[in-house]
C-alpha atoms as a PDB file:
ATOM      1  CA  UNK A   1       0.000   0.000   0.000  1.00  0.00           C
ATOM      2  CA  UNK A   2       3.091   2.189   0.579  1.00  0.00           C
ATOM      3  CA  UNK A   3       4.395   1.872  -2.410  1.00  0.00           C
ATOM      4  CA  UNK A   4       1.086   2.195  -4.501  1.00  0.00           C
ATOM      5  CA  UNK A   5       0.602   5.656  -2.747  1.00  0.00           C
ATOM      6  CA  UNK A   6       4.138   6.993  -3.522  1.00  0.00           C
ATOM      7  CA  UNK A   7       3.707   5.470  -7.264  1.00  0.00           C
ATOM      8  CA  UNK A   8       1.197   8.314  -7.177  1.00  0.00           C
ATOM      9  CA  UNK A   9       2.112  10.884  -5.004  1.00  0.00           C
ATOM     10  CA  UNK A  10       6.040  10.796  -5.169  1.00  0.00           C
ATOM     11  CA  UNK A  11       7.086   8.864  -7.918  1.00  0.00           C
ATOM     12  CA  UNK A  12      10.934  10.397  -7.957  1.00  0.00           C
ATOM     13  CA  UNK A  13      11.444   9.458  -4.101  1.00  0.00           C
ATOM     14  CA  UNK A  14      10.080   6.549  -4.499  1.00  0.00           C
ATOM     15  CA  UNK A  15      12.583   5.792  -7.623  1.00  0.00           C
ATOM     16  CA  UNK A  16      15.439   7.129  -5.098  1.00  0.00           C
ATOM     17  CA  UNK A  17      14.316   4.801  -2.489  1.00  0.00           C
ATOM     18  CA  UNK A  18      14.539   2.163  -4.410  1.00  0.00           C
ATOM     19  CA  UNK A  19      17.979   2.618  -5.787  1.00  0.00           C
ATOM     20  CA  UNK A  20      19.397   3.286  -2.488  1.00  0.00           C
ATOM     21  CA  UNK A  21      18.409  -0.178  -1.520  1.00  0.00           C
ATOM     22  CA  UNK A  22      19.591  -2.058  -4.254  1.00  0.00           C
ATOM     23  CA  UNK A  23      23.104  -0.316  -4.028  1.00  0.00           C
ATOM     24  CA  UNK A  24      23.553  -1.136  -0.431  1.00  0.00           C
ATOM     25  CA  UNK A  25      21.707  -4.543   0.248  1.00  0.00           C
ATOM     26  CA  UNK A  26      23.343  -7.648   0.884  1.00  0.00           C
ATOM     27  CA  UNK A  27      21.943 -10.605   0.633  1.00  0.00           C
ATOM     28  CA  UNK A  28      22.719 -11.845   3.845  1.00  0.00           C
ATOM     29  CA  UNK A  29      22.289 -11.631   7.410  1.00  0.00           C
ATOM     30  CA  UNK A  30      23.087  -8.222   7.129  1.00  0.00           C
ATOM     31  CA  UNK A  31      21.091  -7.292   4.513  1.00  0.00           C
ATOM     32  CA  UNK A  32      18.111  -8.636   6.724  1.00  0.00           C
ATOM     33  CA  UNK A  33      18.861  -6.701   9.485  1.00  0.00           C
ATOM     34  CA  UNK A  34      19.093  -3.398   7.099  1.00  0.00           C
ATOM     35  CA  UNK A  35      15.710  -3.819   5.549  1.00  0.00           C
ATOM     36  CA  UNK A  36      14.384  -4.479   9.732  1.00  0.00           C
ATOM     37  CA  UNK A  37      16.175  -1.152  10.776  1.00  0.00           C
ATOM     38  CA  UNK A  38      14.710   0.906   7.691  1.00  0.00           C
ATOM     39  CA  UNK A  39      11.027  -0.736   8.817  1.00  0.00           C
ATOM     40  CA  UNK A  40      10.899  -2.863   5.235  1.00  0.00           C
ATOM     41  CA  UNK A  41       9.377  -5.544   6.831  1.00  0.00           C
ATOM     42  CA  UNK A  42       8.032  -7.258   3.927  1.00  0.00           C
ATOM     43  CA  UNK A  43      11.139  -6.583   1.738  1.00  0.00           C
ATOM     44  CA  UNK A  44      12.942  -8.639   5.160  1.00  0.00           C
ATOM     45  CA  UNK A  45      10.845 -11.324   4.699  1.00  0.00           C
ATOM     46  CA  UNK A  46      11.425 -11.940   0.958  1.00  0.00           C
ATOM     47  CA  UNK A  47      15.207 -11.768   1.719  1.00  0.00           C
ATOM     48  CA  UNK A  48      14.865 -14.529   4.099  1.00  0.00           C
ATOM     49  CA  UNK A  49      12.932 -16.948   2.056  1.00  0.00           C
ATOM     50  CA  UNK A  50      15.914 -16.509  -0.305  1.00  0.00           C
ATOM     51  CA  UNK A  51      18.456 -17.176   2.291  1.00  0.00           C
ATOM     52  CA  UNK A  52      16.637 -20.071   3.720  1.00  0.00           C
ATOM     53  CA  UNK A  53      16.521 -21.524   0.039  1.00  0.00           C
ATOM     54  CA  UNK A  54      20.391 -21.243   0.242  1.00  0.00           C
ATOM     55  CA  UNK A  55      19.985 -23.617   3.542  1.00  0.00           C
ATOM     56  CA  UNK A  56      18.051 -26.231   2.080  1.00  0.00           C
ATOM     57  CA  UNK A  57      14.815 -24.437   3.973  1.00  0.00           C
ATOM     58  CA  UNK A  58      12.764 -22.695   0.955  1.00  0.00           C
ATOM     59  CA  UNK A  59       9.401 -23.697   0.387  1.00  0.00           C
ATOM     60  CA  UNK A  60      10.601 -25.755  -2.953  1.00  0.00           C
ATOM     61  CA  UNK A  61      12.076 -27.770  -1.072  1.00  0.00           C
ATOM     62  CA  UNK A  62       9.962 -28.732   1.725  1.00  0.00           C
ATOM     63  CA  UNK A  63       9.558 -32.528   2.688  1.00  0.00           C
ATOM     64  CA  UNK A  64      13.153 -32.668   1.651  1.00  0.00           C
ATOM     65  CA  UNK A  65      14.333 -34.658   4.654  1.00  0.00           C
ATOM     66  CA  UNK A  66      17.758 -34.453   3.502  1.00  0.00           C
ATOM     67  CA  UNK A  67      18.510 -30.961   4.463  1.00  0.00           C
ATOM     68  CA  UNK A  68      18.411 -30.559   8.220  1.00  0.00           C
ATOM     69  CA  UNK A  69      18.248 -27.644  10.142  1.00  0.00           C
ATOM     70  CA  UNK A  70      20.915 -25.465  11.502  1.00  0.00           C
ATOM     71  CA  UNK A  71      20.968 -22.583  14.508  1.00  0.00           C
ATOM     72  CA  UNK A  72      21.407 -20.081  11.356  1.00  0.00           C
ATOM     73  CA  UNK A  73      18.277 -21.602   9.723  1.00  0.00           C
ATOM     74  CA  UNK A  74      16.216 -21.508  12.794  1.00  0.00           C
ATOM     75  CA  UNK A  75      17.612 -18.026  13.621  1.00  0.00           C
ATOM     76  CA  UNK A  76      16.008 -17.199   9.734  1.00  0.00           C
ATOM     77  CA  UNK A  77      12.520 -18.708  10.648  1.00  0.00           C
ATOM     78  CA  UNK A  78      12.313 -17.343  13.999  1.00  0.00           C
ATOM     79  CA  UNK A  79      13.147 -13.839  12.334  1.00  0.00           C
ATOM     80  CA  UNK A  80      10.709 -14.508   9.227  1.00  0.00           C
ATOM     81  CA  UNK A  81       7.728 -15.642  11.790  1.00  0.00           C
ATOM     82  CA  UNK A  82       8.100 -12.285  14.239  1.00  0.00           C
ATOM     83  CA  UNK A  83       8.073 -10.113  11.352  1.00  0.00           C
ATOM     84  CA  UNK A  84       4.818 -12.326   9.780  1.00  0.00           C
ATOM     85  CA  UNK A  85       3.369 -11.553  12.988  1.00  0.00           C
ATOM     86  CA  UNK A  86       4.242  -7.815  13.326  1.00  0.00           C
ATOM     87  CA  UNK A  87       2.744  -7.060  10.077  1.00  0.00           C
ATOM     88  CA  UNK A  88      -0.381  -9.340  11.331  1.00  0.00           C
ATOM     89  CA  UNK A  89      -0.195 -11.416   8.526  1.00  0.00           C
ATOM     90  CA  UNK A  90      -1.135 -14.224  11.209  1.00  0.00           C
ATOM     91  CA  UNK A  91      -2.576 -17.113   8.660  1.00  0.00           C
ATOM     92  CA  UNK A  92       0.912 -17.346   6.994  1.00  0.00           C
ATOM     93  CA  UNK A  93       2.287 -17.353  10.379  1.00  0.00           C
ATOM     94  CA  UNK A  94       0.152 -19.875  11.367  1.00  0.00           C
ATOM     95  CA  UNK A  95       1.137 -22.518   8.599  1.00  0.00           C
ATOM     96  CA  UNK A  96       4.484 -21.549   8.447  1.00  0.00           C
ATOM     97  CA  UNK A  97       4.824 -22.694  12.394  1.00  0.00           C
ATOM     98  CA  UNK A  98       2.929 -25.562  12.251  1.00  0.00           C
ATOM     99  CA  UNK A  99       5.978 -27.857  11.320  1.00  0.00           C
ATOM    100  CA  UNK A 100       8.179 -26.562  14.143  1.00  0.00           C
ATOM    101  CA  UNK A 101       5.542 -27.622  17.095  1.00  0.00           C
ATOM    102  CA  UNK A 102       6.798 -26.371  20.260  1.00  0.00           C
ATOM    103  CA  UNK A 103      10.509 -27.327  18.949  1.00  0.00           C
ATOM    104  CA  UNK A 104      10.874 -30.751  21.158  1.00  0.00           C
ATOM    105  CA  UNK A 105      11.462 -32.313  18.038  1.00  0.00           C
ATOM    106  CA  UNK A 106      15.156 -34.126  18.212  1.00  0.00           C
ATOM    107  CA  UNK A 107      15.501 -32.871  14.585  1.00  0.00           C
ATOM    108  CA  UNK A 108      16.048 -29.818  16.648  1.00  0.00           C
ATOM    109  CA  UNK A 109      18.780 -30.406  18.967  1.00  0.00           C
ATOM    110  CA  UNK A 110      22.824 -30.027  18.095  1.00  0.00           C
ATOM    111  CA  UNK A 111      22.609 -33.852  19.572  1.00  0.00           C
ATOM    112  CA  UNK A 112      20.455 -35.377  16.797  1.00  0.00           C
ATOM    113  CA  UNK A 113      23.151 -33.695  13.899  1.00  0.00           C
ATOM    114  CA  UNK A 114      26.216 -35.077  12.956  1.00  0.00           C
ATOM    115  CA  UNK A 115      28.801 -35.209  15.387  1.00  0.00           C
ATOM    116  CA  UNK A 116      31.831 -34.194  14.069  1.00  0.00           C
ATOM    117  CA  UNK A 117      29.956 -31.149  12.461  1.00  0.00           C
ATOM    118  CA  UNK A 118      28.988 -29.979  16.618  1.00  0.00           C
ATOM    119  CA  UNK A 119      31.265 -31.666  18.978  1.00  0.00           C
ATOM    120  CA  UNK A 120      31.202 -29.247  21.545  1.00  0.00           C
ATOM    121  CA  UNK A 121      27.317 -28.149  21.506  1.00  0.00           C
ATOM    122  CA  UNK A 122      24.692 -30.172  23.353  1.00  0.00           C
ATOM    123  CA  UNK A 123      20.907 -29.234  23.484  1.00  0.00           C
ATOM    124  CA  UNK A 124      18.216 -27.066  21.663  1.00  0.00           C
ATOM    125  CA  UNK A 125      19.259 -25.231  18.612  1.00  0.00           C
ATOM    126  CA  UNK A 126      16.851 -22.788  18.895  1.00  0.00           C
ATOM    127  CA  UNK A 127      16.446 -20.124  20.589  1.00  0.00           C
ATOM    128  CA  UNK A 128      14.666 -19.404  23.872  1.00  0.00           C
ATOM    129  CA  UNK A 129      12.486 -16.294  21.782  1.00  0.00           C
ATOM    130  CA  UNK A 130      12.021 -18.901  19.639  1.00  0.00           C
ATOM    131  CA  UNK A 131      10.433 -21.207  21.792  1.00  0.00           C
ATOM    132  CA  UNK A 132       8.180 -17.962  23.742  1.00  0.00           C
ATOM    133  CA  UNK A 133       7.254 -17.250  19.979  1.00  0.00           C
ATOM    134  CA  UNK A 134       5.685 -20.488  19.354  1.00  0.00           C
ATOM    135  CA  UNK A 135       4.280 -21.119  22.626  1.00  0.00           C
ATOM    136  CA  UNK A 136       2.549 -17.808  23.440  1.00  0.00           C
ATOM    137  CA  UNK A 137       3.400 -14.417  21.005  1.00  0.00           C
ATOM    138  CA  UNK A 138       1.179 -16.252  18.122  1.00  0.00           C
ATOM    139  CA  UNK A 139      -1.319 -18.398  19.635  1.00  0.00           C
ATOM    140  CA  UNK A 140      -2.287 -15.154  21.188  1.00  0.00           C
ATOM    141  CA  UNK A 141      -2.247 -12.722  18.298  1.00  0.00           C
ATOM    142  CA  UNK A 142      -4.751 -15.652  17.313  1.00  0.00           C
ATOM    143  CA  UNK A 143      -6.821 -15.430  19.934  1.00  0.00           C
ATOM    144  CA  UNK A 144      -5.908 -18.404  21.959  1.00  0.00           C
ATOM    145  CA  UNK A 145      -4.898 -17.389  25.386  1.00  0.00           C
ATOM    146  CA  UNK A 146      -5.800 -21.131  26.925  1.00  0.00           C
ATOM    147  CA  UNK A 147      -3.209 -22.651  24.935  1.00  0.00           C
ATOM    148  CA  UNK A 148      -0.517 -20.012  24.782  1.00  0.00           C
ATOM    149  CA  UNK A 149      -1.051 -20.465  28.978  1.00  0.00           C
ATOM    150  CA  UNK A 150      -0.514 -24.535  28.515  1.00  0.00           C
ATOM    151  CA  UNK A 151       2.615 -23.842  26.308  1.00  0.00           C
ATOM    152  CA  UNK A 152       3.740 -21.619  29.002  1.00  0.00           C
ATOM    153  CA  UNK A 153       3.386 -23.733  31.878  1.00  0.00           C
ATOM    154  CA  UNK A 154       5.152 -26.242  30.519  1.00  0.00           C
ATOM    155  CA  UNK A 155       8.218 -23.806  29.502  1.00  0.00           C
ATOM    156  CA  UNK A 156       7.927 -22.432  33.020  1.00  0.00           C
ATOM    157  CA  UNK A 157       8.261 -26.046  34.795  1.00  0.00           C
ATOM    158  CA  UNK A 158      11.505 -26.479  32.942  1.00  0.00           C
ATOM    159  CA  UNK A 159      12.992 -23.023  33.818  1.00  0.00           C
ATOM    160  CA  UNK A 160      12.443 -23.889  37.214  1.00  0.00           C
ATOM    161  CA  UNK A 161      14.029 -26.736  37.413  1.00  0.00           C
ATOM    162  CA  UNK A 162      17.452 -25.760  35.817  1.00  0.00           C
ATOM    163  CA  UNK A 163      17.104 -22.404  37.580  1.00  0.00           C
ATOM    164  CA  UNK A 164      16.965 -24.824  41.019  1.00  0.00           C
ATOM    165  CA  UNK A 165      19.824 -26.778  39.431  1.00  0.00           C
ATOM    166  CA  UNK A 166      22.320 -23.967  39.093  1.00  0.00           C
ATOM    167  CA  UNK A 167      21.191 -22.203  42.142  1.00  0.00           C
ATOM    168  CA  UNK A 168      22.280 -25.360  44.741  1.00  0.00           C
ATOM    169  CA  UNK A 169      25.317 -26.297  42.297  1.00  0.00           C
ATOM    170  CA  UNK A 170      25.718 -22.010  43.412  1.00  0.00           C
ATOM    171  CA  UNK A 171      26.636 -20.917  40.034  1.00  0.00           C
ATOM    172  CA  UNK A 172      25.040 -17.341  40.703  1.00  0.00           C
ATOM    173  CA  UNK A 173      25.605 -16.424  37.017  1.00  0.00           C
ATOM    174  CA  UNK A 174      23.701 -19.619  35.660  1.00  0.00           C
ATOM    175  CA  UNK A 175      21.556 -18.824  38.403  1.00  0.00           C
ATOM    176  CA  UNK A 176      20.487 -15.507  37.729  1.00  0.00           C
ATOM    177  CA  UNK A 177      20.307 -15.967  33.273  1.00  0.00           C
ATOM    178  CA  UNK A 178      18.082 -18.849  34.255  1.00  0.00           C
ATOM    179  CA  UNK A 179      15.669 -16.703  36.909  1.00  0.00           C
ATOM    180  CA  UNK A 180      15.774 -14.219  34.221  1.00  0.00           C
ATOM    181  CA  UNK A 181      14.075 -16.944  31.448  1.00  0.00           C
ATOM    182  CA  UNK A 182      11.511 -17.459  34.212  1.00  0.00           C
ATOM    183  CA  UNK A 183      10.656 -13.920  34.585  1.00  0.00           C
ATOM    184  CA  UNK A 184       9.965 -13.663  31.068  1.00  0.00           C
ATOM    185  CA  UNK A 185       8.126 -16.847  31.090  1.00  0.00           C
ATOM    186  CA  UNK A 186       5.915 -15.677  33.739  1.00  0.00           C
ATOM    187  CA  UNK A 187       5.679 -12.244  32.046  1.00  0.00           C
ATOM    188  CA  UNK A 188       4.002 -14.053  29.051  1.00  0.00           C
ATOM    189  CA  UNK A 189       1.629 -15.838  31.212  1.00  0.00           C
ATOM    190  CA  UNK A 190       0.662 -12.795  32.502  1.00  0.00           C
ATOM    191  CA  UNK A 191      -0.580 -11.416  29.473  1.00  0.00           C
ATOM    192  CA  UNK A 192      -2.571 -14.441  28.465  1.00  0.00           C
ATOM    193  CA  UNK A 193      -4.460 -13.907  31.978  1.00  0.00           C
ATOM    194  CA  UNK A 194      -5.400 -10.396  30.855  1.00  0.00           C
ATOM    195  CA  UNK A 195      -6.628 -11.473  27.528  1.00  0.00           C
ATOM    196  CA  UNK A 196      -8.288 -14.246  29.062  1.00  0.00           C
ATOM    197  CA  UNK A 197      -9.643 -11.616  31.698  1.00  0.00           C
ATOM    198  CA  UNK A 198      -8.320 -13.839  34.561  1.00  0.00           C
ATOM    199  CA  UNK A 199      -7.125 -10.993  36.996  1.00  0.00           C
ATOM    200  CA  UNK A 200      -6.852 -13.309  40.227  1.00  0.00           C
ATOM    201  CA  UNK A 201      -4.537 -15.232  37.936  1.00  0.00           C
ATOM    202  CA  UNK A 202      -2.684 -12.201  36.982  1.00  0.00           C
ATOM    203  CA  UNK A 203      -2.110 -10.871  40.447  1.00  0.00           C
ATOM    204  CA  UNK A 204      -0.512 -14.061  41.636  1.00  0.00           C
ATOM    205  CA  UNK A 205       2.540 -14.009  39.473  1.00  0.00           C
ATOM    206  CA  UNK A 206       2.553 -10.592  39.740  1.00  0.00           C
ATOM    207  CA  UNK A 207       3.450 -11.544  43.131  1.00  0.00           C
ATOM    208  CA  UNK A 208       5.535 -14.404  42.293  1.00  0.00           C
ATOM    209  CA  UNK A 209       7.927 -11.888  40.202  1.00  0.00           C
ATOM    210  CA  UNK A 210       8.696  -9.413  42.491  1.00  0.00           C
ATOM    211  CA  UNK A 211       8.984 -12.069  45.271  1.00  0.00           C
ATOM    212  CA  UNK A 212      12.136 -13.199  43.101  1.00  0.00           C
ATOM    213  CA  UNK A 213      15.281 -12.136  44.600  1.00  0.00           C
ATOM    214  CA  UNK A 214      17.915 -10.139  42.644  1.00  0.00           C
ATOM    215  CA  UNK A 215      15.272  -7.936  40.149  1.00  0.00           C
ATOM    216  CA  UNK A 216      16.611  -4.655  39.259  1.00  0.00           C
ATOM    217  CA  UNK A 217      14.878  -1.758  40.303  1.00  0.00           C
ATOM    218  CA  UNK A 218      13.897  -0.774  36.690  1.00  0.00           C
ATOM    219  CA  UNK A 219      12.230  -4.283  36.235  1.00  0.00           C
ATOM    220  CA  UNK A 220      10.495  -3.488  39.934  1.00  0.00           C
ATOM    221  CA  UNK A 221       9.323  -0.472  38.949  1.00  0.00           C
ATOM    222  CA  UNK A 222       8.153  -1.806  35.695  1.00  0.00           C
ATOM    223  CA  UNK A 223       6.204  -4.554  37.132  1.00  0.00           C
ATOM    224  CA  UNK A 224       4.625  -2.260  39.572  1.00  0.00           C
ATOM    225  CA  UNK A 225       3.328  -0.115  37.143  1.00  0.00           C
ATOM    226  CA  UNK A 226       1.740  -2.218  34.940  1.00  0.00           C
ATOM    227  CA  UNK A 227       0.464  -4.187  38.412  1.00  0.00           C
ATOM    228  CA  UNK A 228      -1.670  -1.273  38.936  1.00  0.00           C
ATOM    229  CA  UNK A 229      -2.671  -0.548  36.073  1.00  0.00           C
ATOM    230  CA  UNK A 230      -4.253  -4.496  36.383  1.00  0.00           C
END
């Protein structure tokens, strides 16, 4: 719609634009994060279903079992999905996640791959916005607060429990990334309360948050505002 409008309104800019874009565009992963920063959204996504092509990922290639993903591939999709959702183009969104699941999948773990190609990396591929993506950010841009909540619960279980693990190993670092994960975690929940208009459910991890030890004051203060505005 942008560009139909300056077609008609500002033909010359728009011929600049585009000329400025081609000269300085990569087709890469920096190219992709050029066309974010300059709010091209659509032109970003286009650029990654090239660049997932080049990784055995395109659509002409799907059901090709042969070509396995990668943490740059994933990285792509996770990238191509939050921009699909930004510009609410949700139904794409939808079908385009559908083959990832909630990313338990071995086929996503440096374990499953060839050995030699990641001797030194063990577990998920993915990444942890990734998995929130997934669970919660699009099942409730589609209206499903119930099941972004299940997905949640179950992500929440498992930051628990390696939170717990670093904590009495005292690894305060491991610790504190992991509590961090669980904030976020619970952060997400909280929002599916709202939409689901659940505010007992809402104030009790409100509470649960700021009972956390270690919270910054800015994340305090954060939480207590939008508490209140609850």
């Amino acid at each position: 719609p942008i560009t139909q409008s300056m077609t008609t309104h500002f033909p010359s800019e728009l011929s600049k634009r585009k000329q400025a874009q081609l000269e300085n565009l990569t087709v890469d992963d920096r190219g992709v994060k050029s066309l974010i920063e300059d709010k091209c959204y659509r032109g970003a996504i286009a650029l990654i279903s090239r660049l997932l092509t080049n990784y055995g990922q395109g659509f002409d290639q799907r059901g090709n079992t042969s070509n396995k993903h990668s943490a740059q591939s994933l990285q792509l999709w996770y990238t191509r999905l939050a921009l699909l959702i930004k510009i609410n183009e949700l139904e794409i969104a939808k079908k385009e996640a559908e083959p990832f699941g909630q990313l338990t999948s071995v086929e996503f773990f440096y374990d499953h791959q060839q050995p030699q190609a990641f001797r030194s990396k063990h577990g998920s591929m993915a990444s942890f916005s990734f998995r929130l993506l997934l669970a919660a950010e699009l099942p409730l841009k589609l209206n499903k607060p119930n099941e972004a909540l299940n997905n949640l619960l179950t992500i929440l279980e498992v930051t628990r429990r390696i939170h717990k693990f670093f904590t009495d190993l005292g690894k305060q670092n491991e610790a504190d990334f992991w509590r961090e994960r669980k904030v976020r975690v619970m952060t997400s929940m909280i929002n599916c309360a709202m939409q689901l208009k659940n505010f007992d459910l809402a104030h009790q991890l409100f509470e649960s948050i700021l009972g956390e030890e270690g919270l910054s004051e800015t994340i305090k203060f954060s939480l207590g505002s939008a508490w209140g505005r609850t």
